[in-house]
Amino acid sequence: PSVPSRHGVGKAEDTSRTSPFHLDLWFYFTLQNWVLDFGRPIAMIILPLEWFPLNKPSAGDYFHMAYNVITPFLLLKLIERSPRTLPRSMVHVSIITFVMGASIHLVGDSVNHRLIFSGYQHHLSVRDNPIIRNLKPETLIDSFELLYYYDEYLGHSMWYIPFFLILFIYFSGCFTPAAQRSRMPLAALLLVGPSSLYYW
């Protein structure tokens, strides 16, 4: 049973829980994916570099930080609205792992962005980059390889695997008996295009 509220929050939440399509959450997912993820490089190009010195977070870093806070919140709200009871411990561990992976990726991306200004070439391996080869002592190269591993392998795995696991848990909870078969809402159809393009 819902908890009564003076402002009608409990009733609104009940309505959104039983709704066949959660337009608010899926719209926020689509919006934040395009603005906070694709908007990162655009913000770094548009905003003057003088505003964000190389020893401080860039505009893109702040976009990434917002993504790391908003996305887990949206995932939790999505799970709350699942028609069936889900294993909470798995959801919480997945969210924690997601935040860790996205944060590791944030740090790696931030450092890599600054290395580009120093002549780092992304199409070359860490050891083949001219600016890395000249580092002394040579053990510093191992540190940069470790950074690359955290960013491109560990960070991405800890970010995307829990993310899609949570979506899988949610959608598996949506398979419940229905009194009648209904068509996909128009709002859902409108969001399929931009969301599919983003994930592709």
Coordinates of C-alpha atoms in Angstrom, one line a residue, residues 102-171:
A102 CA 32.3 4.9 -14.7
S103 CA 34.5 6.8 -12.2
I104 CA 37.6 4.9 -13.3
H105 CA 36.8 5.7 -16.9
L106 CA 36.3 9.4 -16.0
V107 CA 39.8 9.6 -14.5
G108 CA 41.3 7.7 -17.4
D109 CA 39.5 9.9 -20.0
S110 CA 40.5 13.1 -18.2
V111 CA 44.2 12.2 -18.1
N112 CA 44.1 10.9 -21.7
H113 CA 42.5 14.2 -22.9
R114 CA 45.4 16.2 -21.3
L115 CA 48.0 13.9 -22.8
I116 CA 46.7 14.8 -26.3
F117 CA 47.8 18.4 -25.7
S118 CA 51.3 17.1 -25.0
G119 CA 51.5 15.2 -28.3
Y120 CA 50.0 11.8 -27.3
Q121 CA 48.7 9.9 -30.3
H122 CA 45.7 7.6 -29.6
H123 CA 46.2 5.5 -32.6
L124 CA 49.5 4.2 -31.2
S125 CA 50.0 1.9 -28.3
V126 CA 51.3 3.4 -25.0
R127 CA 54.9 2.2 -25.6
D128 CA 54.9 3.3 -29.2
N129 CA 54.0 6.9 -28.4
P130 CA 57.0 9.2 -28.9
I131 CA 56.3 11.2 -25.7
I132 CA 56.0 8.0 -23.7
R133 CA 59.1 6.4 -25.1
N134 CA 61.3 9.2 -23.9
L135 CA 60.1 9.0 -20.3
K136 CA 62.8 8.5 -17.6
P137 CA 62.9 6.3 -15.7
E138 CA 61.4 3.7 -17.9
T139 CA 59.2 2.3 -15.1
L140 CA 57.0 5.4 -15.7
I141 CA 55.9 3.7 -18.9
D142 CA 54.4 0.9 -16.9
S143 CA 52.4 3.4 -14.9
F144 CA 50.9 4.8 -18.1
E145 CA 50.1 1.3 -19.3
L146 CA 48.3 0.7 -16.0
L147 CA 46.3 3.9 -16.5
Y148 CA 45.4 2.7 -20.0
Y149 CA 44.3 -0.7 -18.6
Y150 CA 42.1 0.9 -16.0
D151 CA 40.5 3.2 -18.5
E152 CA 39.9 1.0 -21.5
Y153 CA 39.5 -2.5 -20.0
L154 CA 38.7 -2.5 -16.3
G155 CA 36.7 0.8 -16.4
H156 CA 34.6 -0.1 -19.4
S157 CA 33.9 -3.6 -18.2
M158 CA 32.8 -2.4 -14.7
W159 CA 30.7 0.3 -16.3
Y160 CA 28.8 -1.5 -19.1
I161 CA 28.4 -5.1 -17.8
P162 CA 26.4 -3.9 -14.6
F163 CA 24.5 -1.3 -16.7
F164 CA 23.1 -3.9 -19.1
L165 CA 22.7 -6.4 -16.3
I166 CA 20.4 -4.0 -14.5
L167 CA 18.4 -3.4 -17.7
F168 CA 18.2 -7.2 -18.2
I169 CA 16.9 -7.6 -14.7
Y170 CA 14.3 -4.9 -15.2
F171 CA 13.1 -6.2 -18.5

